[in-house]
PDB file of C-alpha atoms in Angstrom:
ATOM      1  CA  MET A 113     105.678 168.281  54.524  1.00 67.00           C
ATOM      2  CA  PRO A 114     103.359 165.187  53.080  1.00 71.00           C
ATOM      3  CA  PRO A 115     104.703 163.979  49.634  1.00 79.00           C
ATOM      4  CA  GLN A 116     103.680 165.324  46.639  1.00 85.00           C
ATOM      5  CA  PRO A 117     100.855 163.205  44.786  1.00 87.00           C
ATOM      6  CA  ILE A 118     101.709 161.407  41.374  1.00 89.00           C
ATOM      7  CA  VAL A 119      99.206 161.763  38.342  1.00 90.00           C
ATOM      8  CA  LEU A 120      99.850 159.291  35.482  1.00 89.00           C
ATOM      9  CA  TYR A 121      98.459 160.041  32.193  1.00 88.00           C
ATOM     10  CA  ARG A 122      98.297 157.953  29.270  1.00 84.00           C
ATOM     11  CA  ARG A 123     100.777 158.072  26.699  1.00 83.00           C
ATOM     12  CA  ARG A 124      99.504 160.569  23.884  1.00 80.00           C
ATOM     13  CA  TRP A 125     102.612 160.566  21.479  1.00 79.00           C
ATOM     14  CA  THR A 126     102.073 156.948  20.669  1.00 78.00           C
ATOM     15  CA  LEU A 127      99.278 158.312  18.819  1.00 81.00           C
ATOM     16  CA  LEU A 128     102.240 159.012  16.332  1.00 84.00           C
ATOM     17  CA  PHE A 129     102.783 155.666  15.815  1.00 86.00           C
ATOM     18  CA  GLN A 130      99.271 153.857  15.967  1.00 89.00           C
ATOM     19  CA  VAL A 131      97.348 156.271  13.706  1.00 91.00           C
ATOM     20  CA  PRO A 132      99.767 155.406  11.028  1.00 93.00           C
ATOM     21  CA  PHE A 133      99.626 151.636  11.393  1.00 93.00           C
ATOM     22  CA  THR A 134      95.812 151.550  11.385  1.00 94.00           C
ATOM     23  CA  LEU A 135      95.580 153.418   8.420  1.00 95.00           C
ATOM     24  CA  LEU A 136      97.716 151.033   7.410  1.00 96.00           C
ATOM     25  CA  MET A 137      96.370 147.932   8.329  1.00 95.00           C
ATOM     26  CA  VAL A 138      92.911 149.381   7.377  1.00 96.00           C
ATOM     27  CA  ALA A 139      94.482 149.125   3.843  1.00 96.00           C
ATOM     28  CA  CYS A 140      95.284 146.169   3.825  1.00 95.00           C
ATOM     29  CA  LEU A 141      91.853 145.352   4.914  1.00 96.00           C
ATOM     30  CA  ALA A 142      90.746 146.717   1.554  1.00 96.00           C
ATOM     31  CA  TYR A 143      93.490 145.089  -0.419  1.00 95.00           C
ATOM     32  CA  SER A 144      92.332 141.856   0.761  1.00 94.00           C
ATOM     33  CA  VAL A 145      88.294 142.499   0.591  1.00 94.00           C
ATOM     34  CA  LEU A 146      89.337 143.437  -3.512  1.00 94.00           C
ATOM     35  CA  LEU A 147      91.018 140.256  -3.753  1.00 91.00           C
ATOM     36  CA  ILE A 148      88.335 138.213  -2.172  1.00 92.00           C
ATOM     37  CA  TYR A 149      86.082 139.602  -4.806  1.00 92.00           C
ATOM     38  CA  ALA A 150      87.982 139.870  -7.941  1.00 90.00           C
ATOM     39  CA  ALA A 151      90.111 136.030  -7.405  1.00 85.00           C
ATOM     40  CA  ASP A 152      88.170 133.073  -9.027  1.00 86.00           C
ATOM     41  CA  ASN A 153      90.716 130.698  -7.548  1.00 89.00           C
ATOM     42  CA  LYS A 154      89.727 129.187  -4.136  1.00 92.00           C
ATOM     43  CA  LEU A 155      92.883 129.521  -2.547  1.00 92.00           C
ATOM     44  CA  LEU A 156      93.609 133.111  -3.338  1.00 91.00           C
ATOM     45  CA  THR A 157      89.805 133.802  -1.453  1.00 92.00           C
ATOM     46  CA  LEU A 158      91.377 131.943   1.425  1.00 94.00           C
ATOM     47  CA  ILE A 159      94.478 134.082   1.404  1.00 93.00           C
ATOM     48  CA  GLY A 160      92.753 137.173   1.175  1.00 93.00           C
ATOM     49  CA  SER A 161      90.204 135.668   3.423  1.00 95.00           C
ATOM     50  CA  VAL A 162      92.638 135.120   6.752  1.00 96.00           C
ATOM     51  CA  GLY A 163      94.440 138.690   5.417  1.00 95.00           C
ATOM     52  CA  ALA A 164      90.471 140.485   5.739  1.00 96.00           C
ATOM     53  CA  PHE A 165      90.501 138.910   8.981  1.00 97.00           C
ATOM     54  CA  THR A 166      93.631 139.416  10.620  1.00 96.00           C
ATOM     55  CA  SER A 167      94.163 142.945   8.879  1.00 96.00           C
ATOM     56  CA  PHE A 168      90.375 143.755  11.037  1.00 97.00           C
ATOM     57  CA  CYS A 169      91.556 142.495  14.326  1.00 96.00           C
ATOM     58  CA  ILE A 170      94.656 144.486  13.924  1.00 96.00           C
ATOM     59  CA  ALA A 171      93.078 147.472  12.860  1.00 95.00           C
ATOM     60  CA  GLY A 172      90.419 147.121  15.067  1.00 95.00           C
ATOM     61  CA  THR A 173      92.794 147.015  18.362  1.00 93.00           C
ATOM     62  CA  PHE A 174      95.281 149.341  17.438  1.00 91.00           C
ATOM     63  CA  GLY A 175      92.403 151.822  16.253  1.00 92.00           C
ATOM     64  CA  ARG A 176      90.466 151.458  19.292  1.00 89.00           C
ATOM     65  CA  SER A 177      93.644 151.852  21.496  1.00 84.00           C
ATOM     66  CA  ALA A 178      94.530 155.394  18.998  1.00 86.00           C
ATOM     67  CA  TRP A 179      90.967 156.258  20.137  1.00 87.00           C
ATOM     68  CA  GLU A 180      91.044 155.596  24.006  1.00 81.00           C
ATOM     69  CA  ALA A 181      94.707 157.568  23.721  1.00 80.00           C
ATOM     70  CA  TYR A 182      93.477 160.876  22.134  1.00 84.00           C
ATOM     71  CA  ARG A 183      89.593 161.047  23.999  1.00 83.00           C
ATOM     72  CA  GLU A 184      91.087 160.426  27.135  1.00 79.00           C
ATOM     73  CA  ARG A 185      93.018 163.403  28.645  1.00 82.00           C
ATOM     74  CA  GLU A 186      92.243 162.899  32.050  1.00 86.00           C
ATOM     75  CA  PRO A 187      94.447 160.941  35.032  1.00 88.00           C
ATOM     76  CA  VAL A 188      94.310 157.339  35.058  1.00 86.00           C
ATOM     77  CA  VAL A 189      96.152 156.515  37.950  1.00 89.00           C
ATOM     78  CA  VAL A 190      96.677 158.965  40.831  1.00 90.00           C
ATOM     79  CA  ILE A 191      99.071 158.094  44.003  1.00 91.00           C
ATOM     80  CA  ASP A 192      98.495 160.405  46.670  1.00 89.00           C
ATOM     81  CA  GLU A 193      98.323 160.489  50.845  1.00 88.00           C
ATOM     82  CA  SER A 194      94.941 158.738  50.867  1.00 88.00           C
ATOM     83  CA  GLY A 195      96.302 155.639  48.743  1.00 89.00           C
ATOM     84  CA  ILE A 196      96.666 154.580  45.093  1.00 91.00           C
ATOM     85  CA  THR A 197      93.108 155.487  42.614  1.00 90.00           C
ATOM     86  CA  ASP A 198      92.944 153.424  39.322  1.00 87.00           C
ATOM     87  CA  LEU A 199      90.112 155.735  37.370  1.00 86.00           C
ATOM     88  CA  ARG A 200      89.851 153.728  34.400  1.00 81.00           C
ATOM     89  CA  ASP A 201      87.365 151.152  35.858  1.00 73.00           C
ATOM     90  CA  GLU A 202      83.723 152.595  35.976  1.00 74.00           C
ATOM     91  CA  ASP A 203      83.701 152.395  39.949  1.00 72.00           C
ATOM     92  CA  SER A 204      86.610 153.584  40.681  1.00 78.00           C
ATOM     93  CA  HIS A 205      87.782 153.458  44.295  1.00 80.00           C
ATOM     94  CA  THR A 206      90.996 154.361  46.787  1.00 85.00           C
ATOM     95  CA  VAL A 207      93.149 151.675  48.155  1.00 87.00           C
ATOM     96  CA  PRO A 208      94.375 153.208  51.170  1.00 89.00           C
ATOM     97  CA  TRP A 209      97.752 152.942  52.908  1.00 88.00           C
ATOM     98  CA  GLN A 210      96.781 151.093  55.709  1.00 87.00           C
ATOM     99  CA  ALA A 211      95.107 148.323  53.945  1.00 85.00           C
ATOM    100  CA  MET A 212      98.670 147.506  52.169  1.00 87.00           C
ATOM    101  CA  GLU A 213     100.815 145.456  54.119  1.00 85.00           C
ATOM    102  CA  ARG A 214     103.509 145.368  50.886  1.00 86.00           C
ATOM    103  CA  VAL A 215     103.763 147.920  47.611  1.00 89.00           C
ATOM    104  CA  LEU A 216     106.290 146.905  44.780  1.00 88.00           C
ATOM    105  CA  LEU A 217     106.699 148.402  41.618  1.00 90.00           C
ATOM    106  CA  ASP A 218     107.479 145.766  38.750  1.00 88.00           C
ATOM    107  CA  ILE A 219     109.283 147.910  35.857  1.00 87.00           C
ATOM    108  CA  THR A 220     109.697 144.935  33.757  1.00 87.00           C
ATOM    109  CA  GLU A 221     105.718 144.262  33.620  1.00 87.00           C
ATOM    110  CA  ASN A 222     104.893 148.117  34.080  1.00 88.00           C
ATOM    111  CA  THR A 223     102.719 147.247  36.663  1.00 89.00           C
ATOM    112  CA  ILE A 224     102.280 148.564  40.851  1.00 90.00           C
ATOM    113  CA  ARG A 225     101.975 145.011  42.649  1.00 89.00           C
ATOM    114  CA  VAL A 226      99.526 145.409  46.201  1.00 88.00           C
ATOM    115  CA  LYS A 227      99.617 142.745  49.176  1.00 84.00           C
ATOM    116  CA  LEU A 228      97.095 143.704  51.053  1.00 82.00           C
ATOM    117  CA  ARG A 229      96.585 143.143  54.794  1.00 79.00           C
ATOM    118  CA  THR A 230      95.174 139.480  55.992  1.00 74.00           C
ATOM    119  CA  SER A 231      91.551 139.447  58.333  1.00 70.00           C
ATOM    120  CA  SER A 232      92.319 136.845  61.354  1.00 68.00           C
ATOM    121  CA  THR A 233      88.748 136.273  60.930  1.00 72.00           C
ATOM    122  CA  GLU A 234      89.137 134.275  57.274  1.00 70.00           C
ATOM    123  CA  SER A 235      88.754 130.927  56.501  1.00 75.00           C
ATOM    124  CA  ALA A 236      91.132 128.552  55.981  1.00 77.00           C
ATOM    125  CA  ILE A 237      89.454 128.036  52.233  1.00 81.00           C
ATOM    126  CA  GLY A 238      89.210 132.033  52.130  1.00 73.00           C
ATOM    127  CA  VAL A 239      93.483 132.319  53.082  1.00 73.00           C
ATOM    128  CA  ILE A 240      93.776 129.206  50.358  1.00 79.00           C
ATOM    129  CA  VAL A 241      91.897 130.912  47.697  1.00 77.00           C
ATOM    130  CA  LYS A 242      93.279 134.557  48.259  1.00 75.00           C
ATOM    131  CA  ALA A 243      97.569 133.148  48.019  1.00 75.00           C
ATOM    132  CA  LEU A 244      96.330 131.570  44.808  1.00 77.00           C
ATOM    133  CA  GLN A 245      95.097 134.787  43.317  1.00 76.00           C
ATOM    134  CA  ARG A 246      97.706 136.523  44.701  1.00 74.00           C
ATOM    135  CA  TRP A 247     100.107 134.383  43.446  1.00 76.00           C
ATOM    136  CA  GLN A 248      99.028 134.220  39.809  1.00 74.00           C
ATOM    137  CA  ARG A 249      98.294 137.661  39.254  1.00 75.00           C
ATOM    138  CA  GLY A 250     101.900 138.358  41.218  1.00 74.00           C
ATOM    139  CA  GLY A 251      99.722 140.692  44.316  1.00 77.00           C
ATOM    140  CA  ASP A 252      95.843 141.208  45.431  1.00 80.00           C
ATOM    141  CA  LEU A 253      95.798 144.462  43.738  1.00 83.00           C
ATOM    142  CA  VAL A 254      97.394 144.924  39.969  1.00 85.00           C
ATOM    143  CA  PHE A 255      97.571 148.427  38.964  1.00 87.00           C
ATOM    144  CA  LEU A 256      98.639 148.288  35.034  1.00 86.00           C
ATOM    145  CA  LEU A 257     101.241 151.345  34.422  1.00 88.00           C
ATOM    146  CA  GLY A 258     101.349 150.279  30.064  1.00 83.00           C
ATOM    147  CA  GLY A 259     100.518 152.632  28.159  1.00 80.00           C
ATOM    148  CA  LEU A 260     100.559 155.060  30.463  1.00 85.00           C
ATOM    149  CA  ALA A 261     103.437 158.010  30.712  1.00 84.00           C
ATOM    150  CA  TYR A 262     105.823 158.055  34.165  1.00 87.00           C
ATOM    151  CA  ASP A 263     109.324 158.070  35.656  1.00 88.00           C
ATOM    152  CA  ALA A 264     109.590 154.776  37.934  1.00 89.00           C
ATOM    153  CA  ARG A 265     111.988 156.495  39.628  1.00 91.00           C
ATOM    154  CA  GLN A 266     109.386 159.310  40.463  1.00 90.00           C
ATOM    155  CA  VAL A 267     106.852 156.787  41.047  1.00 91.00           C
ATOM    156  CA  GLN A 268     108.967 154.507  43.391  1.00 91.00           C
ATOM    157  CA  MET A 269     110.232 157.317  45.163  1.00 90.00           C
ATOM    158  CA  ALA A 270     106.515 158.662  45.681  1.00 89.00           C
ATOM    159  CA  LEU A 271     105.105 155.061  46.318  1.00 90.00           C
ATOM    160  CA  ARG A 272     107.714 155.032  49.552  1.00 88.00           C
ATOM    161  CA  ALA A 273     106.930 158.346  50.749  1.00 88.00           C
ATOM    162  CA  HIS A 274     103.770 157.995  50.834  1.00 88.00           C
ATOM    163  CA  TYR A 275     103.587 154.774  52.389  1.00 86.00           C
ATOM    164  CA  ALA A 276     106.044 155.327  54.681  1.00 85.00           C
ATOM    165  CA  ALA A 277     104.009 158.763  55.786  1.00 83.00           C
ATOM    166  CA  ALA A 278     101.002 156.543  55.853  1.00 79.00           C
ATOM    167  CA  VAL A 279     102.391 153.303  57.803  1.00 73.00           C
ATOM    168  CA  PRO A 280     105.298 155.177  59.816  1.00 64.00           C
ATOM    169  CA  ARG A 281     105.380 151.644  61.904  1.00 58.00           C
ATOM    170  CA  ARG A 282     106.444 149.380  59.005  1.00 51.00           C
ATOM    171  CA  SER A 283     107.798 150.137  55.624  1.00 47.00           C
ATOM    172  CA  ALA A 284     107.490 146.898  53.577  1.00 48.00           C
ATOM    173  CA  LEU A 285     107.801 148.761  50.380  1.00 51.00           C
ATOM    174  CA  GLN A 286     110.401 146.964  47.680  1.00 50.00           C
TER     175      GLN A 286
END
C-alpha cells in the first residue's frame, strides 16, 4: 500500500493577527503624513517622514502577505509518490524521489532540504559551484514551509515513507 500524500496549505488563521496589525500601520502612516503637513518644525517633519516610510513598508509587507493568505486557497506544497512539488512558482515542477540522494526536514528553519544525486559527467568547476551553493543554502533544493499549516511529525513520516517506497535500496532520509 503506497503512503498517503501530504498536501500543505497556507495558514489562514494568521489573518486574525495580520489584518489588525496592517490596519494599525495604516493608521500610523496617516498620522505620520498628518504630522508632516501640520508641523512647522524640521525635526518633526523628519520624524514624521521616517515614521511614514516605516509604516508604509510594514503595512505593505503585512498587507500583501495577508492578501495572499486570503486569496490563495489551493495547495502550496504536495508530497506524494511522484516526489515533492512546490506550487508557488509559475513554473512549478515535481522533484522525483529517484533524483534525491537525501531529504531532511529542518523544523527549526521550517524547510525541507534536498540533496540531489550528482552526475559523474559533471566538470570539476560544476561540482565546486554546486557544493558552494549547497553549503550556502543547506541543500540543492530548499522548500520553504514558513507560513504553511503542517504537522512536523506527519510530514517527517510522509517524507520517510515516500522516499523509502521510491528508493528502497538506500534510505538516506535523516
